[in-house]
Amino acid sequence: MAFPKFSQLLYERKWDEAKKMLDKINLHEVNIVNQTPLFDACALGAVDIAKEMIKRGADYRHVDFNNNTPLRVALRDLKAARELYYFISEWVISSDRVRTEIQQAIDFMLEDTRDKVRKALPILLENMVDAPTFKEALLKPSLPPEVYKVLGHSKELGRIKRWNRKKVWKLAEVLHLGINPPMPYKRREDKKKALDLALLLPTYSWVEAAQESLEKASSIEEAYKLAMENYGKKVLGIELAPIVENLEAHYSVHLVVNVLAWLPVLRYINPRYIRVFQAFFSLPPKLFQERRYEGSPIPFLEEWKENYKREIEIKSHPITIPKHLQARAMEYLPEITQPLTYDLYHRLKKRIDKVVAPQNPLLAYALRDFLEKVAPELLPGNKIIFEISDNLEMVFTQGNTPWIQTCLDPFHPENYKLGLLGISVNSAIRTAFLYDGKEVIGRRRLLVVRDKEGKIQILVDRYKGMAALQSVMDEELKKILERWKEKGYIDEYGERMEGTLMPPIRAPYYVDNPFNHHVGLFFPTPVDQR
């Protein structure tokens, strides 16, 4: 019974008493989920106790039934995790130079705001061995030999204090997915292409299809085509190549990757709409638009189809965070004293969520509130563009940026993601965007609705994006909607509506604002699809 009592003392933060019990407990005893006492010490930030347990022989590589290890659960407290990880580097590595470089790598990965990168760090540390260089010590034991030849190359990750963040993300993906693609190539560049192909989509079904294609193909280009073919058959049961070729010819790689990542939703949530997907996504843009509005009974169809676009100037001046907030946040965000820039805003916003919020939620709220108010003044060039568009790339990706949480977010409910198809192909739905020339920073969807009396109305869906710019979006939309109202195209517009979406409704769509007293995913009926 010593293990449960030891755990209770840790939970009660009675660490001196818990430390006295180390002579009485079995360090290798496991509980109902296969966790040893070291798990509790690491998860609760009892670093001194965890260090002592490791010195006495506790296994920091032990895996529980949830595929966690003591070093992985330590990430709940980043400050404690850093101290523990430093200790592991001192415990394993004999060279002072290599140890220092590994500790620099620990700092770099812990300060990254992406969870996947942070969670990759304990995987590396668990496999770490004593070696003459930090890459041989930290990277080589965790990576397949061929992958190490790519990611372990001196030109790949860059200098240790200034690693390439995209390459670090690639390293994290390899570790989490267990990627080991065949690389029967002599040139390192070809090996890199093979690895990039396997990492095109962070899903096991794609990785499997890519690795199978690399085994059979004689070139990377042939492997890419084979992977698309295999993935299409496994995920959708259709020929995917014509669709991918069409998207690649007319849109960016960003859209292709997003569509491929979304396909399992279509296959496993509701496969009946696969034919709709095939019919539209294999069409070039002009034919896509013609097909989208074909058969639409919207009375003002030409005006509805028009792409409204306007450039808006935003006033700006140099901005620094108030000193009272700087003083409170310095221990979490050392860079907070710098003058605010667009890039610094992005970094601070992420780090506030990951570093400040878990430890000081009130301070995090105050910082977020200030940053949201000044954000528009930080935009590059001080100009933004307002546009109502049905461009497939803009609509499907919805502004998948730090400003907007979208259906493409991995934590969004899977069934809601099906609504992307309806938003893309239903003629009665369009989207208003705000963007800064590079990325979408705000959006609102517009839906043409007919009420019970036959009147035409516009449902204005919830605003998503940079909060301080909602008034800009609403002002621009109001000008257009009021003009439509004056000309008699619509009877009313608002954020709550009752009625039916104008047909044809070819696929499910998602609404955030109340529509017929309901929010969420709406499915078409047989009548709607005519």
Short mmCIF file of C-alpha atoms in Angstrom, two decimals:
data_model
loop_
_atom_site.label_atom_id
_atom_site.label_comp_id
_atom_site.label_asym_id
_atom_site.label_seq_id
_atom_site.Cartn_x
_atom_site.Cartn_y
_atom_site.Cartn_z
CA MET A 1 0.00 0.00 0.00
CA ALA A 2 3.03 2.32 -0.05
CA PHE A 3 2.49 3.35 -3.72
CA PRO A 4 -1.06 4.79 -3.21
CA LYS A 5 0.05 6.68 -0.09
CA PHE A 6 3.08 8.06 -1.92
CA SER A 7 0.84 9.25 -4.76
CA GLN A 8 -1.58 10.88 -2.31
CA LEU A 9 1.24 12.82 -0.65
CA LEU A 10 2.36 14.08 -4.06
CA TYR A 11 -1.15 15.20 -4.98
CA GLU A 12 -1.38 17.04 -1.66
CA ARG A 13 1.98 18.71 -2.40
CA LYS A 14 3.49 17.19 0.77
CA TRP A 15 6.75 16.62 -1.04
CA ASP A 16 9.04 16.37 1.99
CA GLU A 17 6.92 13.52 3.37
CA ALA A 18 6.77 11.89 -0.08
CA LYS A 19 10.56 12.03 -0.37
CA LYS A 20 10.93 10.22 2.95
CA MET A 21 8.84 7.35 1.53
CA LEU A 22 11.23 6.61 -1.33
CA ASP A 23 12.94 3.90 0.75
CA LYS A 24 9.58 2.17 1.32
CA ILE A 25 8.11 2.08 -2.20
CA ASN A 26 8.89 -0.26 -5.08
CA LEU A 27 9.99 2.02 -7.94
CA HIS A 28 8.89 -0.57 -10.51
CA GLU A 29 5.40 -1.21 -9.07
CA VAL A 30 2.57 -0.35 -11.49
CA ASN A 31 -1.01 0.80 -10.95
CA ILE A 32 -4.17 -0.06 -12.89
CA VAL A 33 -3.04 1.87 -15.99
CA ASN A 34 0.52 0.48 -15.87
CA GLN A 35 2.07 3.63 -14.42
CA THR A 36 4.99 3.55 -11.98
CA PRO A 37 5.43 6.02 -9.07
CA LEU A 38 7.70 8.11 -11.30
CA PHE A 39 4.70 9.08 -13.44
CA ASP A 40 3.06 10.90 -10.52
CA ALA A 41 6.25 12.73 -9.57
CA CYS A 42 6.76 13.92 -13.16
CA ALA A 43 3.14 14.81 -13.82
CA LEU A 44 2.86 16.91 -10.64
CA GLY A 45 6.13 18.78 -11.13
CA ALA A 46 7.97 17.17 -8.18
CA VAL A 47 11.28 17.45 -10.00
CA ASP A 48 13.61 16.84 -7.05
CA ILE A 49 11.74 13.64 -6.17
CA ALA A 50 11.72 12.53 -9.82
CA LYS A 51 15.48 13.08 -10.08
CA GLU A 52 16.11 11.04 -6.94
CA MET A 53 13.89 8.23 -8.23
CA ILE A 54 15.79 8.10 -11.54
CA LYS A 55 19.10 8.00 -9.67
CA ARG A 56 17.75 5.01 -7.72
CA GLY A 57 16.85 3.15 -10.92
CA ALA A 58 13.32 4.27 -11.83
CA ASP A 59 12.70 3.79 -15.57
CA TYR A 60 11.87 7.08 -17.29
CA ARG A 61 11.23 5.14 -20.52
CA HIS A 62 8.40 3.02 -19.04
CA VAL A 63 5.24 3.15 -21.22
CA ASP A 64 1.73 3.04 -19.71
CA PHE A 65 -1.46 1.77 -21.35
CA ASN A 66 -2.08 5.22 -22.92
CA ASN A 67 1.35 5.24 -24.58
CA ASN A 68 2.62 7.86 -22.11
CA THR A 69 5.96 7.89 -20.34
CA PRO A 70 7.13 9.87 -17.29
CA LEU A 71 8.90 12.37 -19.55
CA ARG A 72 5.77 12.86 -21.67
CA VAL A 73 3.44 13.55 -18.74
CA ALA A 74 6.01 16.03 -17.38
CA LEU A 75 4.95 18.43 -20.16
CA ARG A 76 1.95 19.47 -18.05
CA ASP A 77 4.30 21.87 -16.26
CA LEU A 78 6.78 23.35 -18.76
CA LYS A 79 9.04 24.91 -16.14
CA ALA A 80 9.36 21.61 -14.27
CA ALA A 81 9.72 19.72 -17.56
CA ARG A 82 12.70 21.87 -18.57
CA GLU A 83 14.47 21.17 -15.27
CA LEU A 84 13.78 17.44 -15.54
CA TYR A 85 14.91 17.27 -19.19
CA TYR A 86 18.12 19.11 -18.31
CA PHE A 87 18.74 16.49 -15.64
CA ILE A 88 18.22 13.67 -18.16
CA SER A 89 20.79 15.27 -20.49
CA GLU A 90 23.25 15.49 -17.59
CA TRP A 91 22.47 11.90 -16.59
CA VAL A 92 23.10 10.47 -20.08
CA ILE A 93 25.64 12.73 -21.81
CA SER A 94 29.27 12.88 -20.71
CA SER A 95 30.52 15.67 -23.01
CA ASP A 96 29.96 19.21 -21.72
CA ARG A 97 29.71 20.59 -25.26
CA VAL A 98 27.14 18.02 -26.42
CA ARG A 99 25.17 18.43 -23.20
CA THR A 100 25.00 22.21 -23.69
CA GLU A 101 23.79 21.79 -27.29
CA ILE A 102 21.12 19.32 -26.21
CA GLN A 103 19.94 21.73 -23.54
CA GLN A 104 19.70 24.43 -26.19
CA ALA A 105 17.57 22.04 -28.26
CA ILE A 106 15.38 21.41 -25.20
CA ASP A 107 14.83 25.15 -24.78
CA PHE A 108 14.03 25.61 -28.47
CA MET A 109 11.44 22.82 -28.60
CA LEU A 110 9.78 23.69 -25.29
CA GLU A 111 9.39 27.31 -26.36
CA ASP A 112 7.68 26.23 -29.59
CA THR A 113 3.94 26.87 -29.35
CA ARG A 114 3.03 23.76 -31.38
CA ASP A 115 2.02 20.83 -29.18
CA LYS A 116 3.30 18.27 -31.65
CA VAL A 117 6.82 19.74 -31.50
CA ARG A 118 6.82 19.81 -27.69
CA LYS A 119 5.56 16.24 -27.51
CA ALA A 120 8.33 15.12 -29.87
CA LEU A 121 10.99 16.26 -27.40
CA PRO A 122 10.45 13.53 -24.74
CA ILE A 123 10.50 10.90 -27.52
CA LEU A 124 14.00 12.10 -28.45
CA LEU A 125 15.15 12.23 -24.83
CA GLU A 126 13.90 8.73 -24.04
CA ASN A 127 16.04 7.28 -26.84
CA MET A 128 19.05 9.57 -26.28
CA VAL A 129 22.49 7.98 -25.92
CA ASP A 130 25.96 9.26 -25.10
CA ALA A 131 27.68 10.24 -28.37
CA PRO A 132 30.35 12.67 -29.66
CA THR A 133 27.82 15.05 -31.35
CA PHE A 134 24.37 16.22 -30.32
CA LYS A 135 22.76 14.88 -33.50
CA GLU A 136 24.23 11.44 -32.96
CA ALA A 137 23.13 11.59 -29.32
CA LEU A 138 19.64 13.09 -29.74
CA LEU A 139 18.41 12.44 -33.29
CA LYS A 140 20.08 9.28 -34.55
CA PRO A 141 18.68 6.83 -31.93
CA SER A 142 15.07 7.92 -32.65
CA LEU A 143 15.16 8.06 -36.46
CA PRO A 144 15.36 5.31 -39.08
CA PRO A 145 18.82 5.34 -40.74
CA GLU A 146 17.64 6.72 -44.10
CA VAL A 147 15.52 9.43 -42.45
CA TYR A 148 18.48 10.39 -40.25
CA LYS A 149 20.58 10.92 -43.38
CA VAL A 150 18.08 13.62 -44.35
CA LEU A 151 17.13 15.28 -41.06
CA GLY A 152 20.53 14.77 -39.47
CA HIS A 153 22.37 16.50 -42.30
CA SER A 154 24.23 19.68 -41.31
CA LYS A 155 22.21 21.81 -43.78
CA GLU A 156 18.79 20.50 -42.79
CA LEU A 157 17.77 21.82 -39.37
CA GLY A 158 20.19 24.74 -39.30
CA ARG A 159 22.07 26.17 -36.31
CA ILE A 160 20.87 24.73 -33.04
CA LYS A 161 19.75 28.04 -31.50
CA ARG A 162 17.98 29.01 -34.71
CA TRP A 163 16.55 25.80 -36.06
CA ASN A 164 14.30 25.98 -39.11
CA ARG A 165 10.80 25.69 -37.60
CA LYS A 166 9.34 24.00 -40.68
CA LYS A 167 12.05 21.34 -40.51
CA VAL A 168 11.48 20.86 -36.78
CA TRP A 169 7.79 20.29 -37.56
CA LYS A 170 8.87 17.67 -40.10
CA LEU A 171 11.00 15.99 -37.42
CA ALA A 172 8.01 15.95 -35.05
CA GLU A 173 5.73 14.41 -37.70
CA VAL A 174 8.28 11.65 -38.41
CA LEU A 175 8.50 10.78 -34.71
CA HIS A 176 4.73 10.78 -34.11
CA LEU A 177 3.78 8.84 -37.22
CA GLY A 178 6.74 6.45 -37.16
CA ILE A 179 7.58 7.25 -40.77
CA ASN A 180 10.22 5.14 -42.47
CA PRO A 181 9.74 5.48 -46.24
CA PRO A 182 11.86 3.45 -48.68
CA MET A 183 14.61 5.71 -50.07
CA PRO A 184 16.51 3.75 -52.72
CA TYR A 185 18.16 6.93 -53.98
CA LYS A 186 21.78 8.05 -53.86
CA ARG A 187 21.22 11.81 -53.93
CA ARG A 188 20.17 13.46 -50.66
CA GLU A 189 17.76 15.72 -52.56
CA ASP A 190 15.87 12.66 -53.82
CA LYS A 191 15.74 11.25 -50.29
CA LYS A 192 14.30 14.58 -49.11
CA LYS A 193 11.60 14.42 -51.80
CA ALA A 194 10.71 10.88 -50.75
CA LEU A 195 10.38 11.99 -47.13
CA ASP A 196 8.31 15.03 -48.15
CA LEU A 197 5.99 12.76 -50.12
CA ALA A 198 5.44 10.54 -47.06
CA LEU A 199 4.77 13.66 -44.96
CA LEU A 200 2.41 15.35 -47.40
CA LEU A 201 -0.53 14.40 -45.15
CA PRO A 202 -0.15 13.68 -41.43
CA THR A 203 -2.43 10.62 -41.51
CA TYR A 204 -1.59 6.93 -41.22
CA SER A 205 -3.64 6.06 -44.33
CA TRP A 206 -1.63 8.51 -46.46
CA VAL A 207 1.71 7.44 -44.99
CA GLU A 208 0.86 3.82 -45.77
CA ALA A 209 -0.14 4.68 -49.35
CA ALA A 210 2.99 6.81 -49.87
CA GLN A 211 5.37 4.20 -48.48
CA GLU A 212 3.82 1.47 -50.64
CA SER A 213 4.17 3.65 -53.74
CA LEU A 214 7.83 4.45 -52.96
CA GLU A 215 8.57 0.72 -52.82
CA LYS A 216 7.08 0.12 -56.28
CA ALA A 217 7.95 3.29 -58.21
CA SER A 218 11.18 3.99 -60.03
CA SER A 219 10.97 7.77 -59.53
CA ILE A 220 9.48 10.28 -57.09
CA GLU A 221 7.04 11.55 -59.75
CA GLU A 222 5.75 8.03 -60.39
CA ALA A 223 5.53 7.42 -56.62
CA TYR A 224 3.41 10.57 -56.20
CA LYS A 225 0.91 9.40 -58.83
CA LEU A 226 0.79 5.90 -57.35
CA ALA A 227 0.28 7.31 -53.84
CA MET A 228 -2.66 9.41 -55.05
CA GLU A 229 -4.15 6.38 -56.75
CA ASN A 230 -3.71 4.17 -53.66
CA TYR A 231 -5.03 6.84 -51.29
CA GLY A 232 -8.08 7.49 -53.49
CA LYS A 233 -8.97 3.80 -53.61
CA LYS A 234 -8.40 3.20 -49.89
CA VAL A 235 -10.11 6.33 -48.58
CA LEU A 236 -12.88 7.00 -51.13
CA GLY A 237 -12.94 4.02 -53.41
CA ILE A 238 -12.61 6.36 -56.42
CA GLU A 239 -10.03 7.45 -58.97
CA LEU A 240 -8.47 10.50 -57.31
CA ALA A 241 -5.86 11.42 -59.94
CA PRO A 242 -8.16 13.54 -62.22
CA ILE A 243 -9.32 15.58 -59.22
CA VAL A 244 -5.80 16.17 -57.90
CA GLU A 245 -4.51 17.05 -61.38
CA ASN A 246 -7.32 19.59 -61.78
CA LEU A 247 -6.67 21.18 -58.37
CA GLU A 248 -2.91 21.31 -58.97
CA ALA A 249 -3.44 22.94 -62.37
CA HIS A 250 -5.70 25.75 -61.12
CA TYR A 251 -5.04 26.21 -57.39
CA SER A 252 -2.19 26.10 -54.87
CA VAL A 253 -0.68 23.08 -53.14
CA HIS A 254 -2.28 24.42 -49.95
CA LEU A 255 -5.76 23.59 -51.29
CA VAL A 256 -4.68 20.16 -52.56
CA VAL A 257 -3.29 19.20 -49.15
CA ASN A 258 -6.38 20.48 -47.34
CA VAL A 259 -8.72 18.56 -49.63
CA LEU A 260 -6.71 15.35 -49.24
CA ALA A 261 -6.68 15.73 -45.45
CA TRP A 262 -10.46 16.28 -45.46
CA LEU A 263 -11.35 13.27 -47.64
CA PRO A 264 -11.64 10.72 -44.78
CA VAL A 265 -14.50 12.84 -43.37
CA LEU A 266 -16.39 12.36 -46.62
CA ARG A 267 -15.67 8.62 -46.72
CA TYR A 268 -16.44 7.71 -43.13
CA ILE A 269 -19.02 10.31 -42.01
CA ASN A 270 -21.34 10.29 -45.04
CA PRO A 271 -20.11 8.63 -48.26
CA ARG A 272 -23.33 9.40 -50.18
CA TYR A 273 -21.86 12.79 -51.17
CA ILE A 274 -18.75 11.36 -52.84
CA ARG A 275 -20.42 11.77 -56.25
CA VAL A 276 -21.07 15.46 -55.55
CA PHE A 277 -17.42 15.90 -54.60
CA GLN A 278 -16.27 14.15 -57.79
CA ALA A 279 -18.61 16.14 -60.02
CA PHE A 280 -17.45 19.55 -58.77
CA PHE A 281 -13.82 19.17 -57.73
CA SER A 282 -12.78 17.70 -61.08
CA LEU A 283 -13.95 20.88 -62.88
CA PRO A 284 -11.73 23.86 -63.75
CA PRO A 285 -12.75 27.16 -62.08
CA LYS A 286 -14.95 28.53 -64.87
CA LEU A 287 -16.95 25.30 -65.27
CA PHE A 288 -17.08 24.96 -61.47
CA GLN A 289 -18.79 28.36 -61.24
CA GLU A 290 -21.25 27.54 -64.03
CA ARG A 291 -22.15 24.21 -62.39
CA ARG A 292 -22.42 25.85 -58.94
CA TYR A 293 -25.17 28.29 -60.04
CA GLU A 294 -26.88 25.97 -62.51
CA GLY A 295 -30.62 25.73 -61.81
CA SER A 296 -30.58 28.38 -59.07
CA PRO A 297 -33.95 30.21 -58.67
CA ILE A 298 -32.40 33.19 -56.82
CA PRO A 299 -34.22 36.23 -58.35
CA PHE A 300 -31.14 38.49 -58.24
CA LEU A 301 -28.68 35.79 -59.34
CA GLU A 302 -26.36 38.06 -61.38
CA GLU A 303 -25.94 40.49 -58.47
CA TRP A 304 -25.53 37.58 -56.04
CA LYS A 305 -22.78 36.03 -58.19
CA GLU A 306 -20.82 39.29 -58.47
CA ASN A 307 -17.44 39.44 -56.71
CA TYR A 308 -17.45 42.57 -54.56
CA LYS A 309 -13.94 43.76 -53.76
CA ARG A 310 -12.61 46.87 -52.04
CA GLU A 311 -9.33 48.00 -50.46
CA ILE A 312 -9.59 49.54 -46.99
CA GLU A 313 -6.91 51.63 -45.30
CA ILE A 314 -6.18 51.09 -41.60
CA LYS A 315 -4.63 53.89 -39.54
CA SER A 316 -1.51 52.93 -37.59
CA HIS A 317 1.13 54.26 -35.20
CA PRO A 318 4.01 52.69 -33.17
CA ILE A 319 2.66 50.48 -30.39
CA THR A 320 4.20 49.04 -27.23
CA ILE A 321 2.48 46.97 -24.58
CA PRO A 322 1.63 49.02 -21.44
CA LYS A 323 4.34 48.87 -18.77
CA HIS A 324 2.03 47.44 -16.08
CA LEU A 325 1.33 44.44 -18.36
CA GLN A 326 5.01 44.16 -19.29
CA ALA A 327 6.02 43.96 -15.62
CA ARG A 328 3.52 41.18 -14.90
CA ALA A 329 4.33 39.18 -18.03
CA MET A 330 8.13 39.44 -18.16
CA GLU A 331 8.76 36.07 -16.48
CA TYR A 332 6.62 34.31 -19.11
CA LEU A 333 7.34 36.46 -22.20
CA PRO A 334 10.82 38.08 -22.19
CA GLU A 335 10.21 39.64 -25.64
CA ILE A 336 7.16 41.59 -24.43
CA THR A 337 9.17 44.83 -23.99
CA GLN A 338 9.88 45.03 -27.74
CA PRO A 339 7.80 47.35 -29.99
CA LEU A 340 4.90 45.37 -31.40
CA THR A 341 5.08 44.13 -34.98
CA TYR A 342 2.79 41.88 -36.99
CA ASP A 343 5.11 38.87 -36.54
CA LEU A 344 5.62 39.55 -32.82
CA TYR A 345 1.84 39.77 -32.38
CA HIS A 346 1.48 36.24 -33.82
CA ARG A 347 4.21 34.84 -31.58
CA LEU A 348 2.86 36.51 -28.44
CA LYS A 349 -0.69 35.37 -29.12
CA LYS A 350 0.40 31.73 -29.38
CA ARG A 351 2.67 31.88 -26.33
CA ILE A 352 -0.01 33.57 -24.21
CA ASP A 353 -2.30 30.60 -24.89
CA LYS A 354 0.37 27.98 -24.26
CA VAL A 355 2.58 29.50 -21.55
CA VAL A 356 0.70 32.27 -19.70
CA ALA A 357 -2.89 30.98 -19.67
CA PRO A 358 -2.20 27.70 -17.80
CA GLN A 359 -0.33 29.52 -15.02
CA ASN A 360 -1.97 32.96 -14.88
CA PRO A 361 -5.36 33.04 -16.66
CA LEU A 362 -6.23 36.59 -15.55
CA LEU A 363 -3.01 37.97 -16.99
CA ALA A 364 -3.58 35.99 -20.19
CA TYR A 365 -7.05 37.52 -20.52
CA ALA A 366 -5.67 41.06 -20.06
CA LEU A 367 -2.90 40.49 -22.64
CA ARG A 368 -5.29 38.99 -25.19
CA ASP A 369 -7.74 41.87 -24.71
CA PHE A 370 -5.03 44.47 -25.37
CA LEU A 371 -3.58 42.66 -28.39
CA GLU A 372 -6.99 42.20 -30.04
CA LYS A 373 -7.69 45.94 -29.76
CA VAL A 374 -4.43 47.02 -31.41
CA ALA A 375 -4.08 44.13 -33.89
CA PRO A 376 -5.51 45.97 -36.96
CA GLU A 377 -2.87 48.69 -36.57
CA LEU A 378 -0.09 46.09 -36.95
CA LEU A 379 -1.13 44.85 -40.39
CA PRO A 380 1.62 45.09 -43.04
CA GLY A 381 1.04 48.03 -45.38
CA ASN A 382 -1.86 49.26 -43.22
CA LYS A 383 -4.32 48.03 -45.82
CA ILE A 384 -6.80 45.18 -45.95
CA ILE A 385 -9.07 43.87 -48.69
CA PHE A 386 -12.80 43.21 -48.34
CA GLU A 387 -14.20 40.69 -50.81
CA ILE A 388 -17.33 38.60 -51.27
CA SER A 389 -16.15 35.52 -53.11
CA ASP A 390 -16.96 31.95 -54.04
CA ASN A 391 -13.37 31.15 -55.02
CA LEU A 392 -12.99 27.46 -54.16
CA GLU A 393 -9.61 27.85 -52.45
CA MET A 394 -10.72 30.72 -50.20
CA VAL A 395 -14.07 29.14 -49.36
CA PHE A 396 -12.81 25.61 -48.70
CA THR A 397 -9.85 26.60 -46.53
CA GLN A 398 -12.00 29.32 -44.87
CA GLY A 399 -8.99 31.32 -43.82
CA ASN A 400 -7.26 28.47 -42.03
CA THR A 401 -4.84 30.80 -40.18
CA PRO A 402 -3.96 31.74 -36.57
CA TRP A 403 -6.75 34.33 -36.71
CA ILE A 404 -9.58 31.90 -37.40
CA GLN A 405 -10.47 28.50 -35.94
CA THR A 406 -12.10 26.58 -38.80
CA CYS A 407 -13.66 23.27 -39.69
CA LEU A 408 -10.22 22.15 -40.84
CA ASP A 409 -8.90 22.37 -37.28
CA PRO A 410 -8.02 18.83 -36.08
CA PHE A 411 -10.07 19.34 -32.91
CA HIS A 412 -13.24 20.41 -34.74
CA PRO A 413 -16.02 17.76 -34.63
CA GLU A 414 -15.60 15.46 -37.62
CA ASN A 415 -19.24 15.54 -38.75
CA TYR A 416 -19.22 19.37 -38.92
CA LYS A 417 -16.28 19.21 -41.36
CA LEU A 418 -18.67 17.67 -43.88
CA GLY A 419 -20.23 21.15 -44.13
CA LEU A 420 -17.23 22.34 -46.16
CA LEU A 421 -18.66 20.56 -49.20
CA GLY A 422 -21.99 22.38 -48.98
CA ILE A 423 -20.34 25.75 -48.42
CA SER A 424 -18.28 25.15 -51.58
CA VAL A 425 -20.99 23.87 -53.97
CA ASN A 426 -24.38 25.22 -52.81
CA SER A 427 -25.35 28.27 -54.92
CA ALA A 428 -27.20 30.05 -52.08
CA ILE A 429 -24.09 30.35 -49.87
CA ARG A 430 -21.29 32.88 -50.35
CA THR A 431 -18.56 34.17 -48.04
CA ALA A 432 -17.34 37.68 -47.25
CA PHE A 433 -13.61 37.86 -46.45
CA LEU A 434 -11.14 40.32 -45.00
CA TYR A 435 -7.53 39.58 -45.91
CA ASP A 436 -4.21 41.39 -45.75
CA GLY A 437 -2.84 40.19 -49.07
CA LYS A 438 -1.38 37.01 -47.58
CA GLU A 439 -3.98 35.45 -45.32
CA VAL A 440 -7.64 35.71 -44.37
CA ILE A 441 -8.11 37.63 -41.11
CA GLY A 442 -11.91 37.71 -40.96
CA ARG A 443 -14.95 36.17 -42.65
CA ARG A 444 -18.74 35.97 -42.58
CA ARG A 445 -20.97 33.68 -44.61
CA LEU A 446 -24.13 34.89 -46.36
CA LEU A 447 -27.06 32.55 -47.07
CA VAL A 448 -30.08 33.30 -49.30
CA VAL A 449 -33.23 32.15 -47.49
CA ARG A 450 -36.91 32.09 -48.48
CA ASP A 451 -39.34 32.42 -45.56
CA LYS A 452 -42.82 30.90 -45.22
CA GLU A 453 -44.41 33.91 -46.97
CA GLY A 454 -42.07 33.57 -49.93
CA LYS A 455 -39.96 36.61 -49.05
CA ILE A 456 -36.24 36.56 -49.87
CA GLN A 457 -33.91 37.20 -46.93
CA ILE A 458 -30.18 37.03 -46.21
CA LEU A 459 -28.94 35.14 -43.14
CA VAL A 460 -25.66 36.72 -42.00
CA ASP A 461 -23.65 34.02 -40.23
CA ARG A 462 -21.37 34.59 -37.25
CA TYR A 463 -18.18 36.61 -37.72
CA LYS A 464 -14.92 34.68 -37.40
CA GLY A 465 -11.50 36.33 -37.26
CA MET A 466 -9.68 39.32 -35.80
CA ALA A 467 -12.17 40.74 -33.29
CA ALA A 468 -11.18 44.37 -33.76
CA LEU A 469 -12.03 44.18 -37.48
CA GLN A 470 -15.62 42.95 -37.11
CA SER A 471 -16.91 46.53 -37.32
CA VAL A 472 -15.05 46.96 -40.65
CA MET A 473 -16.60 43.77 -42.01
CA ASP A 474 -20.09 44.72 -40.82
CA GLU A 475 -19.86 48.25 -42.26
CA GLU A 476 -18.91 46.92 -45.71
CA LEU A 477 -21.60 44.23 -45.66
CA LYS A 478 -24.25 46.72 -44.55
CA LYS A 479 -23.60 48.92 -47.61
CA ILE A 480 -24.19 45.99 -49.96
CA LEU A 481 -27.15 44.47 -48.12
CA GLU A 482 -28.90 47.85 -47.78
CA ARG A 483 -28.44 48.45 -51.50
CA TRP A 484 -29.97 45.06 -52.28
CA LYS A 485 -32.84 45.89 -49.96
CA GLU A 486 -33.44 49.29 -51.59
CA LYS A 487 -33.53 47.69 -55.05
CA GLY A 488 -36.04 45.10 -53.85
CA TYR A 489 -33.74 42.12 -54.28
CA ILE A 490 -34.21 41.10 -50.62
CA ASP A 491 -36.84 41.91 -48.01
CA GLU A 492 -34.63 41.67 -44.92
CA TYR A 493 -31.29 40.53 -43.57
CA GLY A 494 -30.12 39.52 -40.08
CA GLU A 495 -28.32 37.05 -37.84
CA ARG A 496 -31.40 34.91 -37.03
CA MET A 497 -33.70 33.51 -39.70
CA GLU A 498 -36.54 31.08 -40.29
CA GLY A 499 -37.23 29.56 -43.68
CA THR A 500 -35.45 27.37 -46.20
CA LEU A 501 -32.14 27.78 -48.01
CA MET A 502 -32.70 28.47 -51.70
CA PRO A 503 -32.23 25.30 -53.80
CA PRO A 504 -30.53 23.39 -55.25
CA ILE A 505 -28.92 22.18 -52.02
CA ARG A 506 -26.45 19.59 -53.18
CA ALA A 507 -24.55 18.86 -49.95
CA PRO A 508 -24.70 19.47 -46.17
CA TYR A 509 -23.72 22.93 -44.92
CA TYR A 510 -22.83 24.37 -41.52
CA VAL A 511 -24.39 27.44 -39.87
CA ASP A 512 -23.15 29.10 -36.65
CA ASN A 513 -26.04 31.53 -36.17
CA PRO A 514 -29.62 30.34 -35.41
CA PHE A 515 -31.40 29.12 -38.53
CA ASN A 516 -34.87 27.76 -37.80
CA HIS A 517 -33.86 27.88 -34.11
CA HIS A 518 -30.96 25.53 -34.78
CA VAL A 519 -27.19 25.84 -35.28
CA GLY A 520 -24.85 23.25 -36.71
CA LEU A 521 -24.96 20.92 -39.71
CA PHE A 522 -27.96 20.97 -42.08
CA PHE A 523 -28.59 18.10 -44.51
CA PRO A 524 -30.48 18.54 -47.81
CA THR A 525 -33.76 16.73 -48.42
CA PRO A 526 -34.58 15.09 -51.78
CA VAL A 527 -36.69 18.19 -52.66
CA ASP A 528 -33.78 20.54 -51.85
CA GLN A 529 -31.45 18.70 -54.22
CA ARG A 530 -33.54 19.35 -57.33
#
